[in-house]
mmCIF file of N, CA, C and O in Angstrom:
data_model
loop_
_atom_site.group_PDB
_atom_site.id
_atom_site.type_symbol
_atom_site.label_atom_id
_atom_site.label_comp_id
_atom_site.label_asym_id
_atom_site.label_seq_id
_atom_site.Cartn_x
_atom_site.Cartn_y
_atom_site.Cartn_z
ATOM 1 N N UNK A 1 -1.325 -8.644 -16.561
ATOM 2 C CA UNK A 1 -2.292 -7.593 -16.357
ATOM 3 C C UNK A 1 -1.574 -6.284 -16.017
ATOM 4 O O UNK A 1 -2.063 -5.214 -16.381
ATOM 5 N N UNK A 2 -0.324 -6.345 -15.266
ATOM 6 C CA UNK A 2 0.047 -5.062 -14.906
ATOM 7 C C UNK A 2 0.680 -4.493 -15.930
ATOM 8 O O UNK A 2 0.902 -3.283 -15.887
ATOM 9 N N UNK A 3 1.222 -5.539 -17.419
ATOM 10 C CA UNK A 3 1.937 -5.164 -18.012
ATOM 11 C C UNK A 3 1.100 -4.021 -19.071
ATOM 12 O O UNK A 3 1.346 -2.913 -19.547
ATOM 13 N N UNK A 4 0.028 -4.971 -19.112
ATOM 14 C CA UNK A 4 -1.319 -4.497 -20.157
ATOM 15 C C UNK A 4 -1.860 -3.315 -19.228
ATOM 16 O O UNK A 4 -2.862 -2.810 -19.734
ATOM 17 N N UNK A 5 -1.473 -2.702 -17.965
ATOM 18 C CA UNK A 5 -2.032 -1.226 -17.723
ATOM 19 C C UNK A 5 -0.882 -0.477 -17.530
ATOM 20 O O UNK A 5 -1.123 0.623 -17.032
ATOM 21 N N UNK A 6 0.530 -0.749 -17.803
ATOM 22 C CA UNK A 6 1.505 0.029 -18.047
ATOM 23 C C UNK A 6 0.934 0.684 -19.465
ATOM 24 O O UNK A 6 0.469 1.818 -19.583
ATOM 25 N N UNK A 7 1.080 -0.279 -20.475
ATOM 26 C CA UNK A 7 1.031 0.228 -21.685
ATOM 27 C C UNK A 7 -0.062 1.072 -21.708
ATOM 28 O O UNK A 7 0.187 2.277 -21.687
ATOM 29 N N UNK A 8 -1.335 0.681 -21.750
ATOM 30 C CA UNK A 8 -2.134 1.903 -21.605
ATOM 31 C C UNK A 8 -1.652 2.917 -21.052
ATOM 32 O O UNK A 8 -1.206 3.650 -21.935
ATOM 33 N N UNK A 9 -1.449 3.510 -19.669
ATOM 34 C CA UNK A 9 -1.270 4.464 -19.109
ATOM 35 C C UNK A 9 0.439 5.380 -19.925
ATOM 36 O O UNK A 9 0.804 6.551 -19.821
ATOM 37 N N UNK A 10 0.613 5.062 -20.125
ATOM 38 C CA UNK A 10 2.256 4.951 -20.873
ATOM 39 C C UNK A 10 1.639 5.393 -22.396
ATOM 40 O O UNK A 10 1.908 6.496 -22.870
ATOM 41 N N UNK A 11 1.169 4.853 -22.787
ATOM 42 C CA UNK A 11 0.877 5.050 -24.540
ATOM 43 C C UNK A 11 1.568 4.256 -25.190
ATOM 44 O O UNK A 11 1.988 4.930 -26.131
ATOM 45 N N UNK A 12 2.056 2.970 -25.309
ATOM 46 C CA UNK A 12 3.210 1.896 -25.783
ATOM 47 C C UNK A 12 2.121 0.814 -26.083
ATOM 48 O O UNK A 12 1.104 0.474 -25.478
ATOM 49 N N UNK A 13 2.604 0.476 -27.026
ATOM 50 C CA UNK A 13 2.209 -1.328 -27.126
ATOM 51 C C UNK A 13 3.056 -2.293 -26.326
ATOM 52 O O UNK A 13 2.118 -2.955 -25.882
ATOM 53 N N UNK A 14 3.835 -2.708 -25.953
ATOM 54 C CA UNK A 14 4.790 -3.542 -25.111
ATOM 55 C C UNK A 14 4.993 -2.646 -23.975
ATOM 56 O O UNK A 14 4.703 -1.461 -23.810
ATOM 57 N N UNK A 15 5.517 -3.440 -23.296
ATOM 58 C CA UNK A 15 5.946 -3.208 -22.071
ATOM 59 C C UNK A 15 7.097 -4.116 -21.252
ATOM 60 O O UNK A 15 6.607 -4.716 -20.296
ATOM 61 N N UNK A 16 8.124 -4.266 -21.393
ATOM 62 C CA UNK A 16 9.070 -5.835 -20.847
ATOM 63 C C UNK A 16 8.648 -5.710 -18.832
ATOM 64 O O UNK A 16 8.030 -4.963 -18.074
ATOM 65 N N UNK A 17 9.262 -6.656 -18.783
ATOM 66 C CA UNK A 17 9.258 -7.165 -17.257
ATOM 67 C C UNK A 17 10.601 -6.257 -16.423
ATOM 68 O O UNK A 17 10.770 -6.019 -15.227
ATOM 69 N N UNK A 18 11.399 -5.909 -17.615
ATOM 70 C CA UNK A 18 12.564 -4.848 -16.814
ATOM 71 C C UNK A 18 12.711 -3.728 -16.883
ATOM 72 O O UNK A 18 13.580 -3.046 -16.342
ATOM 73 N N UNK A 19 11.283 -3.194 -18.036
ATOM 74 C CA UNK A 19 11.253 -1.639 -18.550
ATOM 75 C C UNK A 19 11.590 -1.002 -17.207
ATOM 76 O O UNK A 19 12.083 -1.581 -16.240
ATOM 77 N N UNK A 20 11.142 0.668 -17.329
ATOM 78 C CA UNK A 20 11.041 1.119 -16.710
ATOM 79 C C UNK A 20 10.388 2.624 -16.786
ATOM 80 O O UNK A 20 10.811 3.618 -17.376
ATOM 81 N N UNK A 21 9.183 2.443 -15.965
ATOM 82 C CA UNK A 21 8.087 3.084 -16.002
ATOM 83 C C UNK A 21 8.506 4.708 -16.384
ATOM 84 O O UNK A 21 7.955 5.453 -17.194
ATOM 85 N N UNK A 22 9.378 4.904 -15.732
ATOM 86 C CA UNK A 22 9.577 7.085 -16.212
ATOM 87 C C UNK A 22 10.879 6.402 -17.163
ATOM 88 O O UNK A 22 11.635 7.355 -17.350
ATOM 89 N N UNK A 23 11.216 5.694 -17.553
ATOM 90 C CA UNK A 23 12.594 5.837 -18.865
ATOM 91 C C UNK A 23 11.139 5.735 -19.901
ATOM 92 O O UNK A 23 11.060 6.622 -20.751
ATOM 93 N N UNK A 24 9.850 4.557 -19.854
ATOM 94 C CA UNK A 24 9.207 4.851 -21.260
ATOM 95 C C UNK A 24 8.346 5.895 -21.052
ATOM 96 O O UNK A 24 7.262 5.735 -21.614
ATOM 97 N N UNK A 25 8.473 6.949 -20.409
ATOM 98 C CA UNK A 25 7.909 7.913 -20.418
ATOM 99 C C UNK A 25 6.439 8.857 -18.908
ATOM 100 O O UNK A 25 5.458 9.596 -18.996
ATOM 101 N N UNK A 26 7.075 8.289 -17.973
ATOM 102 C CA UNK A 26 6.019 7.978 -16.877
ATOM 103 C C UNK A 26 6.173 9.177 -16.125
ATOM 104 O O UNK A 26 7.379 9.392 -16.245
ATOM 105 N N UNK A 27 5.537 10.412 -15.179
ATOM 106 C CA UNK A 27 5.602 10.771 -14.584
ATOM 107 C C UNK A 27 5.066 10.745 -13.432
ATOM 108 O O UNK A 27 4.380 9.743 -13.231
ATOM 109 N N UNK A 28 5.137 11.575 -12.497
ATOM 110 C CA UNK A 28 4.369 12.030 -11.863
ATOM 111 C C UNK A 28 2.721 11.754 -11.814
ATOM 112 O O UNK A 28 2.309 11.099 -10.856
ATOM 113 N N UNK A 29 2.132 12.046 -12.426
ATOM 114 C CA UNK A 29 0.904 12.354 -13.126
ATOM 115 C C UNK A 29 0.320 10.975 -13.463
ATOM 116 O O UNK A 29 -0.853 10.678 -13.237
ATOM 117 N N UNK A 30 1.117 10.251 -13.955
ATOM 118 C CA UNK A 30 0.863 9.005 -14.824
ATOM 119 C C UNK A 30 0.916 7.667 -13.768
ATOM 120 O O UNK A 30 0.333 6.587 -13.863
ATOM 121 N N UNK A 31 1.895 8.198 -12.674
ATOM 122 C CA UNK A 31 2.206 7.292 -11.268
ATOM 123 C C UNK A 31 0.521 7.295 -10.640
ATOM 124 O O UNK A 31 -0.040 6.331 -10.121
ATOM 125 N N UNK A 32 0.052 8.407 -10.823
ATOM 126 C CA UNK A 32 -1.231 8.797 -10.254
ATOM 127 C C UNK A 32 -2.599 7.828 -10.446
ATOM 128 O O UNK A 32 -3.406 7.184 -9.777
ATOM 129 N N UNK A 33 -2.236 8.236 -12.032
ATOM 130 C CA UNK A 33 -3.161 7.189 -13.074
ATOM 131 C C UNK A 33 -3.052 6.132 -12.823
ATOM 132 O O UNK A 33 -4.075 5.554 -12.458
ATOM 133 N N UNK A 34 -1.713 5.327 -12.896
ATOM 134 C CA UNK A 34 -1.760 4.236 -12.814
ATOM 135 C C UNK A 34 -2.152 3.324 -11.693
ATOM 136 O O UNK A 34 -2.868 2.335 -11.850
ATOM 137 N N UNK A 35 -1.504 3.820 -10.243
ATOM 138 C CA UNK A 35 -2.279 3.607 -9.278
ATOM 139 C C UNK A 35 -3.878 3.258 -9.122
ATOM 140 O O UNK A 35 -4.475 2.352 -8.541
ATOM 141 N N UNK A 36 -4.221 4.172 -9.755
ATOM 142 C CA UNK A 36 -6.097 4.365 -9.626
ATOM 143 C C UNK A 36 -6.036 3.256 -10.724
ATOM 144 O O UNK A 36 -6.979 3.631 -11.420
ATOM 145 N N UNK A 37 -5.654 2.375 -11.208
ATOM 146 C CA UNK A 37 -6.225 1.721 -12.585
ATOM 147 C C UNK A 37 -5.683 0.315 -12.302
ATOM 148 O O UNK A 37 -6.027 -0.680 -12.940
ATOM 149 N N UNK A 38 -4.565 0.324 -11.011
ATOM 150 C CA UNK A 38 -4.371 -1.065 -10.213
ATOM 151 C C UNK A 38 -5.425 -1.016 -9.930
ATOM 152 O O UNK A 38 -6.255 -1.609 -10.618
ATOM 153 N N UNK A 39 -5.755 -0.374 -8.938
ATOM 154 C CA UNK A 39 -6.645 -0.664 -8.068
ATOM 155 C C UNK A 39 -8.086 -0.795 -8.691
ATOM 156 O O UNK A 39 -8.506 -1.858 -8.233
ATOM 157 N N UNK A 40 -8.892 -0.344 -9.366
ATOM 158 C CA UNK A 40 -9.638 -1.009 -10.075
ATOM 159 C C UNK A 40 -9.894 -1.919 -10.423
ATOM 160 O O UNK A 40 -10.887 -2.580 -10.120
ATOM 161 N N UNK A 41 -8.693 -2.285 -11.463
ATOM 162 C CA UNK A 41 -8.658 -3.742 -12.230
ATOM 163 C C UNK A 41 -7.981 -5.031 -11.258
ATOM 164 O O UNK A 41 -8.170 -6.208 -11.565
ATOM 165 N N UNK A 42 -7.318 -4.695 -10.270
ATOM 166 C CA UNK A 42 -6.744 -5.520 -9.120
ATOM 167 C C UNK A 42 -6.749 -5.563 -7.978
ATOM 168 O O UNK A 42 -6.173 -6.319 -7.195
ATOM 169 N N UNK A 43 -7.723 -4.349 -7.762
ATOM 170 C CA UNK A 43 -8.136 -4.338 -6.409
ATOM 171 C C UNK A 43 -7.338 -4.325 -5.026
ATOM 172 O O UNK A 43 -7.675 -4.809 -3.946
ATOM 173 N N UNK A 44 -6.056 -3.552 -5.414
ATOM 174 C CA UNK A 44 -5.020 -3.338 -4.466
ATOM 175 C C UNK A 44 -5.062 -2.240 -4.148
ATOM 176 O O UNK A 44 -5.446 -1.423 -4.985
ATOM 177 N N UNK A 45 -4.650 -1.754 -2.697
ATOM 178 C CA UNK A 45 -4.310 -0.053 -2.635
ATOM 179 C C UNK A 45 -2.521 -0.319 -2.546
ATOM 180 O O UNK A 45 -1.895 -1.161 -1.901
ATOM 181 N N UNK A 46 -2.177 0.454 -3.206
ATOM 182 C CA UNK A 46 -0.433 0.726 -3.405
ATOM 183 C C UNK A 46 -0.296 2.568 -3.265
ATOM 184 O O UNK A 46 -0.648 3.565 -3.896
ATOM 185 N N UNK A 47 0.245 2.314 -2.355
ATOM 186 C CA UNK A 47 1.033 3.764 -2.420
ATOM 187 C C UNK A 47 1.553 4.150 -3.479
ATOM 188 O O UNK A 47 1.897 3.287 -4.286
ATOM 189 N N UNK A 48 1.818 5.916 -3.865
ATOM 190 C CA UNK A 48 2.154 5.918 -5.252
ATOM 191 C C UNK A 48 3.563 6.303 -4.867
ATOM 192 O O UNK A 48 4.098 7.048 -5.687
ATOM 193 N N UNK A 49 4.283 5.980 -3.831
ATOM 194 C CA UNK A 49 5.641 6.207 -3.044
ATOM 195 C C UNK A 49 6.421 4.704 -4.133
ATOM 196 O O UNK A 49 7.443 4.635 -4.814
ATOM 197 N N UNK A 50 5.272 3.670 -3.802
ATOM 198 C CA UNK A 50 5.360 2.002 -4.590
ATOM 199 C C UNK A 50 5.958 2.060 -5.541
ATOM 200 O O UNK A 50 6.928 1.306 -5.609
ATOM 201 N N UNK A 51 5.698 2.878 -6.591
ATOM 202 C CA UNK A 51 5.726 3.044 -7.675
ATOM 203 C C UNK A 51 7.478 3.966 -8.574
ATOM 204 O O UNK A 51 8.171 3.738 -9.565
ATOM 205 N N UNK A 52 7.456 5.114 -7.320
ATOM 206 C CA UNK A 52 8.958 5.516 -7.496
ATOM 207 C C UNK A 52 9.767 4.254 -7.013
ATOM 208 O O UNK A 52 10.715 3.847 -7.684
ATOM 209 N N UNK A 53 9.420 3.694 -5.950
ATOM 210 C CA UNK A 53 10.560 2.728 -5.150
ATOM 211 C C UNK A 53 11.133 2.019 -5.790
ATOM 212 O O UNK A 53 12.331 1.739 -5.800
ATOM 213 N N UNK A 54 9.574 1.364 -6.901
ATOM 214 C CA UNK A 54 9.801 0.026 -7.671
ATOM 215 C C UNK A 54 9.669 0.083 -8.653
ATOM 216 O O UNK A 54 8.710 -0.594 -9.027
ATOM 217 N N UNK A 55 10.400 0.819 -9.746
ATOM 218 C CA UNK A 55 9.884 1.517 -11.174
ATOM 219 C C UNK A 55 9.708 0.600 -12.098
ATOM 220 O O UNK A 55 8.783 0.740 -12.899
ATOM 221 N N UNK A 56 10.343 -0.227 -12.147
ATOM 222 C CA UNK A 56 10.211 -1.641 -13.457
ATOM 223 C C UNK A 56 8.955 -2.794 -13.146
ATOM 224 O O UNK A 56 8.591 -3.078 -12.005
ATOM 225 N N UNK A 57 8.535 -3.230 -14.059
ATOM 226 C CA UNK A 57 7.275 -4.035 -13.744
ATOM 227 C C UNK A 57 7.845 -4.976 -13.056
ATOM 228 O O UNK A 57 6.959 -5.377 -12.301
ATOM 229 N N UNK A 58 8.675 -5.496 -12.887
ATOM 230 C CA UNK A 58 9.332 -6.832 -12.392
ATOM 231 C C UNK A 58 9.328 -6.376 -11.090
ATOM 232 O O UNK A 58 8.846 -7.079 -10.202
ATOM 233 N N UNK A 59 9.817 -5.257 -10.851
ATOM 234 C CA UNK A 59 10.244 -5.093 -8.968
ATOM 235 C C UNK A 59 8.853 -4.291 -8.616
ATOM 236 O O UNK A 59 8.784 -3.934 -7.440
ATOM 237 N N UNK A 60 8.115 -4.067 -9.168
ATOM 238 C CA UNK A 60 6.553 -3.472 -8.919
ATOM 239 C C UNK A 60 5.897 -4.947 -8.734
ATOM 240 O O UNK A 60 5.714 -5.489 -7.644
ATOM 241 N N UNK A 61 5.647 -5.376 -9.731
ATOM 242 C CA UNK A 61 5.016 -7.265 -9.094
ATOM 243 C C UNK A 61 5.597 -7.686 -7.997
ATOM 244 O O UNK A 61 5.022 -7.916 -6.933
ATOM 245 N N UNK A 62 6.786 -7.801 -8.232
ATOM 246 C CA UNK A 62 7.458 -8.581 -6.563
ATOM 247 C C UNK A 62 6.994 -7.625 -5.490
ATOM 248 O O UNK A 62 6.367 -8.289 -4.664
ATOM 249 N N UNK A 63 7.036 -6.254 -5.122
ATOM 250 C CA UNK A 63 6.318 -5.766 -4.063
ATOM 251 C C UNK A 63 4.849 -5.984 -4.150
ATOM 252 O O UNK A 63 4.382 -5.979 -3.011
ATOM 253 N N UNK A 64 4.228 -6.114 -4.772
ATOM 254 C CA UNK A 64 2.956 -6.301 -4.613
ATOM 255 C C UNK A 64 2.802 -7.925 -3.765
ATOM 256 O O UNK A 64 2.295 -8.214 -2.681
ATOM 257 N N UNK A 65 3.378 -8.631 -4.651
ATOM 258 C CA UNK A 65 3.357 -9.848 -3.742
ATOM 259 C C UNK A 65 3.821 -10.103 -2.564
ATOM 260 O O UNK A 65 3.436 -11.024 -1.843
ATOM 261 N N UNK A 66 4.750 -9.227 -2.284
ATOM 262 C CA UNK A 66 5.553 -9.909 -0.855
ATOM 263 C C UNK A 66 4.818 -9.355 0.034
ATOM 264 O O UNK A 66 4.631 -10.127 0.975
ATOM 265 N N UNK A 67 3.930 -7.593 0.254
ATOM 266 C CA UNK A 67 3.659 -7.182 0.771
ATOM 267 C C UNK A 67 1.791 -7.618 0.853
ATOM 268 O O UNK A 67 0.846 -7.226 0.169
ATOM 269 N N UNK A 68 1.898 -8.831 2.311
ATOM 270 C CA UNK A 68 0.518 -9.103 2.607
ATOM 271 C C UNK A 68 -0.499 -7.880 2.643
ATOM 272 O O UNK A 68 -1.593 -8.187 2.168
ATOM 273 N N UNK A 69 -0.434 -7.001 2.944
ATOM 274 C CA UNK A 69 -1.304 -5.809 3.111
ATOM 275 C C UNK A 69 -2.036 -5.366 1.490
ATOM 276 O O UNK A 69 -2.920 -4.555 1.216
ATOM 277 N N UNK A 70 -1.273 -6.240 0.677
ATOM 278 C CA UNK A 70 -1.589 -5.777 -0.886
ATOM 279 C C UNK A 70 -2.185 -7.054 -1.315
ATOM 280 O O UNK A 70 -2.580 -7.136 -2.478
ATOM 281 N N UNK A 71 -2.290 -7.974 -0.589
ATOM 282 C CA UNK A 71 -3.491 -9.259 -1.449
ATOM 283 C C UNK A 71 -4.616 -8.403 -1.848
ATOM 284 O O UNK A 71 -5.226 -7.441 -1.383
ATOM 285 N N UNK A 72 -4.643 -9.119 -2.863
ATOM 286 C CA UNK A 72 -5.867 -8.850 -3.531
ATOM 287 C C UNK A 72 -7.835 -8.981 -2.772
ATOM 288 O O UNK A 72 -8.142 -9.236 -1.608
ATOM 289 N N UNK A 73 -8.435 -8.801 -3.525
ATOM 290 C CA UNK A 73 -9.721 -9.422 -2.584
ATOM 291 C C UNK A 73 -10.050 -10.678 -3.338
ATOM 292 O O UNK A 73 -10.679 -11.524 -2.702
ATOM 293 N N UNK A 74 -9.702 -10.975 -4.710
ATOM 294 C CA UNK A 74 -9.825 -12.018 -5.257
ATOM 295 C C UNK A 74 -8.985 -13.538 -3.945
ATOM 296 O O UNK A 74 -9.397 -14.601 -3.480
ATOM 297 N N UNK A 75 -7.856 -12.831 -3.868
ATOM 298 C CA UNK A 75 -6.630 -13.850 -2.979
ATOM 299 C C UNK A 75 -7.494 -13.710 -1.604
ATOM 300 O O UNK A 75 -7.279 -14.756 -0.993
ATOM 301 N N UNK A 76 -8.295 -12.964 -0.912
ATOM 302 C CA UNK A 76 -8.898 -13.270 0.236
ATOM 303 C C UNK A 76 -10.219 -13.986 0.520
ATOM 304 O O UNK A 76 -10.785 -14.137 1.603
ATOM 305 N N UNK A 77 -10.698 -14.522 -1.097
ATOM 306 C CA UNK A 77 -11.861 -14.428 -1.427
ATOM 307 C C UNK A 77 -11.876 -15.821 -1.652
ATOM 308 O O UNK A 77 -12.840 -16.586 -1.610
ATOM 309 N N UNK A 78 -10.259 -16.143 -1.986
ATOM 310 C CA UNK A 78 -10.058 -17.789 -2.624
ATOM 311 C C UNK A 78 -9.754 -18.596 -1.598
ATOM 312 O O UNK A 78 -9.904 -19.815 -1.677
ATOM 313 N N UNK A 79 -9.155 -17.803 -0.202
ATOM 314 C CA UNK A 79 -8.911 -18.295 1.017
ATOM 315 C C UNK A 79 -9.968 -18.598 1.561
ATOM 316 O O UNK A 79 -9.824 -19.450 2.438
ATOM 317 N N UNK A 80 -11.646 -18.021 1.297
ATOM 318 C CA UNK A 80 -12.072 -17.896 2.486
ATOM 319 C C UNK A 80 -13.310 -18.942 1.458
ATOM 320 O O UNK A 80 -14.345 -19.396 1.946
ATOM 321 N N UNK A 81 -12.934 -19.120 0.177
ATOM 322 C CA UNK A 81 -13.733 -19.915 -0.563
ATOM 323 C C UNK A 81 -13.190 -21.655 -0.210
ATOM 324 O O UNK A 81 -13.851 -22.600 -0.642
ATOM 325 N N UNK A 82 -12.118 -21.831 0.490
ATOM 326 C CA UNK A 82 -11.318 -23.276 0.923
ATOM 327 C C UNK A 82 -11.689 -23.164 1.906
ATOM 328 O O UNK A 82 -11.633 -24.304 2.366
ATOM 329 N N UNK A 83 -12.308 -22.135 3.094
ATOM 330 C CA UNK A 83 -12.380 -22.203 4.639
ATOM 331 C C UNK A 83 -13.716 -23.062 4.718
ATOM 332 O O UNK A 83 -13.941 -23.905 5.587
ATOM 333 N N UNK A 84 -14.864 -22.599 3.312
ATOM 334 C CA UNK A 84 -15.728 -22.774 3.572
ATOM 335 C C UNK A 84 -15.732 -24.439 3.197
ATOM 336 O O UNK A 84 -15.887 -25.346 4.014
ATOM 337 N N UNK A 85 -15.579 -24.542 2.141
ATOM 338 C CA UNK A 85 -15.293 -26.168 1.651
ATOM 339 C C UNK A 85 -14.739 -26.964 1.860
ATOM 340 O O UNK A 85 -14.537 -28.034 1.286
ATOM 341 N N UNK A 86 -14.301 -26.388 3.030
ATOM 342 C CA UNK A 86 -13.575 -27.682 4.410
ATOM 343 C C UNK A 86 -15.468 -27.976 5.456
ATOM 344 O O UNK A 86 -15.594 -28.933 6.221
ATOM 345 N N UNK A 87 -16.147 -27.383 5.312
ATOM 346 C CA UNK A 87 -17.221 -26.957 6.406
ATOM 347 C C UNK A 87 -18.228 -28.130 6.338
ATOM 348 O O UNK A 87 -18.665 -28.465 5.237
ATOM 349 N N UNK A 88 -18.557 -28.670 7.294
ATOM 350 C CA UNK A 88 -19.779 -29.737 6.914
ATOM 351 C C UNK A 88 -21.214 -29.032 6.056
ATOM 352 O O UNK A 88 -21.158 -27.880 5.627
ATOM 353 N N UNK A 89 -22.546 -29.953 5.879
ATOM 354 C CA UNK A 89 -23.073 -29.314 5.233
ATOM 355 C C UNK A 89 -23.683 -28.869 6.566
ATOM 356 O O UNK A 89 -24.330 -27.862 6.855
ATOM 357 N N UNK A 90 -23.293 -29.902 7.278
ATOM 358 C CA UNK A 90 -24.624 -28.838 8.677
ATOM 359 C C UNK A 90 -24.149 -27.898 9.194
ATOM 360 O O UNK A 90 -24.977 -27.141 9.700
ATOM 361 N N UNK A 91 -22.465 -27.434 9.339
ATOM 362 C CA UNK A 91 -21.955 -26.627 9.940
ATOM 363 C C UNK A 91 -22.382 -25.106 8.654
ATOM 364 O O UNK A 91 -22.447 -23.936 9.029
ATOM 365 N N UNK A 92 -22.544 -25.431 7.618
ATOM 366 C CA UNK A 92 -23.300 -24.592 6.454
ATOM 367 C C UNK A 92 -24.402 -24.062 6.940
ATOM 368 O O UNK A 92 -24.571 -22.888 7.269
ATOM 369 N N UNK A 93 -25.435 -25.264 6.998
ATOM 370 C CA UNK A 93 -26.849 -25.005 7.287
ATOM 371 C C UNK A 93 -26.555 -24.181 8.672
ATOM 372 O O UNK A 93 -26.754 -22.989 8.435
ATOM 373 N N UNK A 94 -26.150 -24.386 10.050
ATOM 374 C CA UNK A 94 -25.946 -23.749 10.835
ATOM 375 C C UNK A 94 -25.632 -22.005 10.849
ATOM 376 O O UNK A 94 -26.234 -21.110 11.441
ATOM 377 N N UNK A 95 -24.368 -21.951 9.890
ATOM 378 C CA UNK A 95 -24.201 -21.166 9.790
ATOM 379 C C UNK A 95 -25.121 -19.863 9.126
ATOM 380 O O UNK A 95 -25.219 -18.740 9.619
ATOM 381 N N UNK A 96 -25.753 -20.353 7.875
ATOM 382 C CA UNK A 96 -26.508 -19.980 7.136
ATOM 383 C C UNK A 96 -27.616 -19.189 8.400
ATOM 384 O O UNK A 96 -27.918 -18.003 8.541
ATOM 385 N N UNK A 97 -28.014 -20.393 9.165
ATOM 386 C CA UNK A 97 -29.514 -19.899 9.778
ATOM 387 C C UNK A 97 -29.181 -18.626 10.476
ATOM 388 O O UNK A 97 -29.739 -17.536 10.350
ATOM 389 N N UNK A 98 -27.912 -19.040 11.432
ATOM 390 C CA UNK A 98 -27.624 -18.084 12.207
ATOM 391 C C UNK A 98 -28.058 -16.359 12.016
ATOM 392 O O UNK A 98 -28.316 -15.490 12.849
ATOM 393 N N UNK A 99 -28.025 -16.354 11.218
ATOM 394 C CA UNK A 99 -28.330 -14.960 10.800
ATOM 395 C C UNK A 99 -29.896 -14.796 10.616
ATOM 396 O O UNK A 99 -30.293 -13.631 10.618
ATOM 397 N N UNK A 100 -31.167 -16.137 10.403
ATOM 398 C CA UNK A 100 -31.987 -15.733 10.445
ATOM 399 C C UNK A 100 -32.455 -15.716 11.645
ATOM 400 O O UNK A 100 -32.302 -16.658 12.423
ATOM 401 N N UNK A 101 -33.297 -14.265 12.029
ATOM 402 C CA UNK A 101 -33.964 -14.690 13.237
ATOM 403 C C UNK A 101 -35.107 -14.707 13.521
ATOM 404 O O UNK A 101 -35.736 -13.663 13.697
ATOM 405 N N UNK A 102 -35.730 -16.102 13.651
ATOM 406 C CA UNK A 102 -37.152 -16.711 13.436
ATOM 407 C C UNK A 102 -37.702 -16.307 12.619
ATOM 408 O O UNK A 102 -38.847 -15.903 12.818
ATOM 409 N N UNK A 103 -37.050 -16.237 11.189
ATOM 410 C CA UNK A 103 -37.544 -16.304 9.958
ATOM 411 C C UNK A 103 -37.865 -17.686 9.509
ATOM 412 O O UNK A 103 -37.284 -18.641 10.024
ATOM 413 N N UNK A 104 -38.726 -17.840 8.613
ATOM 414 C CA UNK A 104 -39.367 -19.069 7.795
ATOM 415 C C UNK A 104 -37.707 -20.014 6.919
ATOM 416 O O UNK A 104 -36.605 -19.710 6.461
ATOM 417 N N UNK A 105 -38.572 -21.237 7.146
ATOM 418 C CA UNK A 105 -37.108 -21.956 6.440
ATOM 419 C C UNK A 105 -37.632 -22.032 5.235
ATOM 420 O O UNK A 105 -36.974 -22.495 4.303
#
């Protein structure tokens, strides 16, 4: 996915895992873009500091991953989708009600 919004933002059909984002043509401007178009499609906030640091897709993925502050909401979403499916059904139902108050079942 990140490779497929290099190329867009870039204007390229390919993109390798060792390119590098301002050698195929990236500036400033395009660091900007691209940022806003992670985060959209991946739902990360990345500094666009990220992006000079880590110019090749390969060392741009590896910071994204190492740095917990950049999980995704999908990755917090899949955690909290196992928290629940550990849960009894009554600790469900419990939970569920909790929020109603003396509303109809």
């Amino acid at each position: 996915m990140l490779a497929l919004i290099w190329g867009e933002v870039l204007g390229v059909d390919a993109v390798g895992v060792n390119d590098d984002f301002f050698q195929l043509g990236g500036h400033s401007l395009l660091v900007t873009q691209l940022v806003f178009r992670l985060r959209d499609a991946l739902q990360i906030e990345l500094p666009l500091r990220a992006v000079f640091e880590a110019s090749t897709l390969s060392k741009l993925a590896d910071a994204i991953r190492e740095d917990p502050e950049r999980r995704t909401r999908a990755d917090k979403a899949a955690a909290l989708l196992v928290q629940v499916a550990d849960l009894s059904d009554e600790e469900v139902e419990r939970m569920l009600g909790a929020g109603d108050e003396g509303g109809a079942s």
